[in-house]
PDB file of C-alpha atoms in Angstrom:
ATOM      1  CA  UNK A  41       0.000   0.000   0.000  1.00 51.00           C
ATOM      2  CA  UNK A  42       2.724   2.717   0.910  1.00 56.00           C
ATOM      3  CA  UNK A  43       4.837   1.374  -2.254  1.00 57.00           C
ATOM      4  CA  UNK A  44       1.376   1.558  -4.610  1.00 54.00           C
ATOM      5  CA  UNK A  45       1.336   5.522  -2.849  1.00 55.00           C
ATOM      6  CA  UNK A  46       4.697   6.598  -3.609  1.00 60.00           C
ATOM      7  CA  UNK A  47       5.083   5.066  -6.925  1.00 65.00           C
ATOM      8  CA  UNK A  48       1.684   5.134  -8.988  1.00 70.00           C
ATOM      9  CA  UNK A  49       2.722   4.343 -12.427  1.00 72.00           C
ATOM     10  CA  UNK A  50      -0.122   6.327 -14.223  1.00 81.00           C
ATOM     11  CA  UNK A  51       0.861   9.332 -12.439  1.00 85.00           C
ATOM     12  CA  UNK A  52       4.601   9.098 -13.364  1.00 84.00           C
ATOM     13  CA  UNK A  53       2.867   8.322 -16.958  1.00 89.00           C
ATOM     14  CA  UNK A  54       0.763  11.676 -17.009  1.00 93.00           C
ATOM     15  CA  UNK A  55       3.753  14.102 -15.854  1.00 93.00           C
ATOM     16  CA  UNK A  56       5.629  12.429 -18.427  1.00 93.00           C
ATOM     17  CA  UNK A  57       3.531  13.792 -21.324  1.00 94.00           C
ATOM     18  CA  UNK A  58       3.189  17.006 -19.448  1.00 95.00           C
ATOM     19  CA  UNK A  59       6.871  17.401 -19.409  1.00 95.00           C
ATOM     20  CA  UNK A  60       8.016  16.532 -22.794  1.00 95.00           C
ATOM     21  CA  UNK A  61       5.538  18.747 -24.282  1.00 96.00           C
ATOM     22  CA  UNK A  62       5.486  21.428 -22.049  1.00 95.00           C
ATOM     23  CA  UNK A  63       7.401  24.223 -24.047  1.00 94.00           C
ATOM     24  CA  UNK A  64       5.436  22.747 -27.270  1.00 93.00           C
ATOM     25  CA  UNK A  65       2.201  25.082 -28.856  1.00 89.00           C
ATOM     26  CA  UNK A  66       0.377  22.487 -28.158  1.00 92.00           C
ATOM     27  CA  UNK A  67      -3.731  22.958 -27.095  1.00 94.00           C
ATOM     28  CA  UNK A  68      -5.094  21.287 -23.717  1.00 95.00           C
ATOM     29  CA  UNK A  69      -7.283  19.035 -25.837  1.00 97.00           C
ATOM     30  CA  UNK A  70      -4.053  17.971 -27.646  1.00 96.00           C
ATOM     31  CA  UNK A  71      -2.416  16.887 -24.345  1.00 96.00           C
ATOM     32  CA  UNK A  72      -5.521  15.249 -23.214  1.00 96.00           C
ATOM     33  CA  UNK A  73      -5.608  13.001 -26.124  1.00 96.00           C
ATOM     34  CA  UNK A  74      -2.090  12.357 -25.928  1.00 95.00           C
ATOM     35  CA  UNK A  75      -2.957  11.427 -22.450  1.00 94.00           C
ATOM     36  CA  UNK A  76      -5.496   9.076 -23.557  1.00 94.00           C
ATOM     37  CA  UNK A  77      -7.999  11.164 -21.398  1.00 95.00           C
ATOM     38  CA  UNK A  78     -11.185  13.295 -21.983  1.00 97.00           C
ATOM     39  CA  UNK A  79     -10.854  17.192 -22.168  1.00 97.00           C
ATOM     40  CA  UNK A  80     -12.599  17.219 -18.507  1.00 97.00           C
ATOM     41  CA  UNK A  81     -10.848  14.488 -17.340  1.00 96.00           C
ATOM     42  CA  UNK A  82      -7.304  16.119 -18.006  1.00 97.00           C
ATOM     43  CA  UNK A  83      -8.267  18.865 -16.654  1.00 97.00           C
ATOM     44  CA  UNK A  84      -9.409  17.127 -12.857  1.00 96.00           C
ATOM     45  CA  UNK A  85      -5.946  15.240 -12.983  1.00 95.00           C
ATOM     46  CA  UNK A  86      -3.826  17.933 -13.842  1.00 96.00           C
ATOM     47  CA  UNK A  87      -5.393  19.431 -11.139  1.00 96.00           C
ATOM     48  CA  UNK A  88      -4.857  16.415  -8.579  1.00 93.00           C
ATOM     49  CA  UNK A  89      -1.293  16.224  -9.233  1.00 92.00           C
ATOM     50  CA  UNK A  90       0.109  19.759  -9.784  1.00 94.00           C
ATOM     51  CA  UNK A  91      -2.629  21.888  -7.536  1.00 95.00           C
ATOM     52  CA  UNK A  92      -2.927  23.953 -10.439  1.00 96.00           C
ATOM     53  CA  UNK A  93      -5.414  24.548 -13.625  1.00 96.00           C
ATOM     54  CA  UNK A  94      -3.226  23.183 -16.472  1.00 97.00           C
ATOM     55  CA  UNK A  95      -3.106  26.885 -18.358  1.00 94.00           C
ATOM     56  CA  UNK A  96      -2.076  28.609 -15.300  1.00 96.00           C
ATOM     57  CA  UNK A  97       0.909  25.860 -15.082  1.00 97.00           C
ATOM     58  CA  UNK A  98       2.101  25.452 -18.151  1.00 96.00           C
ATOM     59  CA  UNK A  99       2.083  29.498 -19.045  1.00 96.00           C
ATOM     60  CA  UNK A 100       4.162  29.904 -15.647  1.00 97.00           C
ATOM     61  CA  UNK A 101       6.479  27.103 -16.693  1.00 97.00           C
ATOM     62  CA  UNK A 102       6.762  28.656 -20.040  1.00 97.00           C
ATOM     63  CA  UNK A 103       7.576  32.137 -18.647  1.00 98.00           C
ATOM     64  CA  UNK A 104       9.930  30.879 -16.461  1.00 97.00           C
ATOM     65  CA  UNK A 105      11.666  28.719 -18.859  1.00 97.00           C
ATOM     66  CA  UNK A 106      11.688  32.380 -21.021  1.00 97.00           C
ATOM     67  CA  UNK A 107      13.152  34.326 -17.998  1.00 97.00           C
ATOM     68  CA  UNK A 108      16.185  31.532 -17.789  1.00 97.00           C
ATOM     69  CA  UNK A 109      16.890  31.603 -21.698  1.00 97.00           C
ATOM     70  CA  UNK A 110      17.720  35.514 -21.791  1.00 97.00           C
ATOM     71  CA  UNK A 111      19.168  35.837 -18.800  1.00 95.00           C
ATOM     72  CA  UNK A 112      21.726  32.819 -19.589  1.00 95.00           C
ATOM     73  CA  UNK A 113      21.523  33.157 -23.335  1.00 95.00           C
ATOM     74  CA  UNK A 114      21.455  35.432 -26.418  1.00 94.00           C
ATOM     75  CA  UNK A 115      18.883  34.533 -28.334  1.00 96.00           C
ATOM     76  CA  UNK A 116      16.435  36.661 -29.980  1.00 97.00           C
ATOM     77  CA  UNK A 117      13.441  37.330 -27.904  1.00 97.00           C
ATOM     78  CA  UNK A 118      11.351  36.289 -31.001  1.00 97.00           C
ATOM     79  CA  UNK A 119      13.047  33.365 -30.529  1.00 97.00           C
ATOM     80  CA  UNK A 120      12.770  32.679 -27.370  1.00 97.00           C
ATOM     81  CA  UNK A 121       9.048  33.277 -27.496  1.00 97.00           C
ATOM     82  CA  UNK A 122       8.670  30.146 -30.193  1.00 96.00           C
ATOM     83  CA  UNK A 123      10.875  28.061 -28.302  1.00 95.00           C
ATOM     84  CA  UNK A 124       9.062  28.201 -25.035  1.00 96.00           C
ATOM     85  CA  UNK A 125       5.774  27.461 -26.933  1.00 94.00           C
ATOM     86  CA  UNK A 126       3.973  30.917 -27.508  1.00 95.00           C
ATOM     87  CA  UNK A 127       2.503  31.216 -30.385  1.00 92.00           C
ATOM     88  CA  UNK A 128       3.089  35.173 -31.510  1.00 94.00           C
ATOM     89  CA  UNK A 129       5.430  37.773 -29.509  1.00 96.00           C
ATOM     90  CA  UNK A 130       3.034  40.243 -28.800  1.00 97.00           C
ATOM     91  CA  UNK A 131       0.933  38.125 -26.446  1.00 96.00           C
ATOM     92  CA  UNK A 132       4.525  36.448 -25.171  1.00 97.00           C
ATOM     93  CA  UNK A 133       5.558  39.963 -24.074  1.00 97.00           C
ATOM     94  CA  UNK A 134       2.471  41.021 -22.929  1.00 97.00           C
ATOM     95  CA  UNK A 135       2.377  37.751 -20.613  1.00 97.00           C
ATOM     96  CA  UNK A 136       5.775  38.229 -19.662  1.00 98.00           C
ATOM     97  CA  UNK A 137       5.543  41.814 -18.778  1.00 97.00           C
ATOM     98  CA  UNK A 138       2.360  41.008 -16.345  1.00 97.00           C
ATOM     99  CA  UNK A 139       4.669  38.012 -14.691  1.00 96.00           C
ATOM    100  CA  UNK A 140       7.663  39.638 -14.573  1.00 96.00           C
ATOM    101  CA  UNK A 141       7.245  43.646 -14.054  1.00 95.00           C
ATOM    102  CA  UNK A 142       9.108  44.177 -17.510  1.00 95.00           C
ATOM    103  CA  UNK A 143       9.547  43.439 -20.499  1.00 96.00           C
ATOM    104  CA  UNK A 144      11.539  40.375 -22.097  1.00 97.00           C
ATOM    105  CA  UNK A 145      14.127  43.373 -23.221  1.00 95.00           C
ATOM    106  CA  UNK A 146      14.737  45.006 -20.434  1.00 95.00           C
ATOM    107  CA  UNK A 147      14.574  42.028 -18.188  1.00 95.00           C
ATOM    108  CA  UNK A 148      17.504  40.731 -20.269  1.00 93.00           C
ATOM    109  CA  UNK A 149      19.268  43.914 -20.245  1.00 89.00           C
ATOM    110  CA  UNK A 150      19.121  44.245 -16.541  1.00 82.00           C
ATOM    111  CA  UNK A 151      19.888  40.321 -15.981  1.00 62.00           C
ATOM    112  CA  UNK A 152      22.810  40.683 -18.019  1.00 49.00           C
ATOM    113  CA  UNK A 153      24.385  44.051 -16.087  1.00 42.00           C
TER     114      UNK A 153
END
């Protein structure tokens, strides 16, 4: 019983999708079928493992993925924004800005002083 707790191979299974297509464009009705779960369904599990609606957690991992690539790299912030899985700047920035208090340029700029 405490093994079956700690270990639950399904679990494991779900935040394995979740995490190799987390910085993908990918909809929530895409990972639920990839999931092999209904829309709703998805959506109650994501919620019982992460204690978080699965848009609110995978924009924050997105944003924070963004925050580490131009602080530690220098790639284009257009760029960036397709490689964390946004699909068009202007809402990436606009997301970012809210999150962070700036913008992805000056939050590089003043990362990188």
């Amino acid at each position: 019983s405490i093994l079956k707790n700690l270990f639950n191979p399904y679990e494991v299974a779900f935040k394995e999708v979740i995490q190799t297509h987390l910085f993908e464009s990918l909809s929530l009705e895409e990972l639920a079928a990839l999931s092999n779960l209904s829309l709703s369904t998805f959506k109650r599990k994501f919620q019982q493992i992460y204690q978080e609606t699965p848009a609110r957690y995978l924009r924050q991992q997105k944003l924070i993925r963004a925050s580490e690539l131009l602080t530690t790299s220098e790639l284009r912030v257009k760029d960036i924004c397709y490689d964390c899985g946004f699909n068009d700047v202007t809402s990436f920035t606009k997301l970012f800005t809210a999150h962070f208090g700036s913008s992805p340029t000056k939050f590089r700029s003043v990362g990188l002083d």
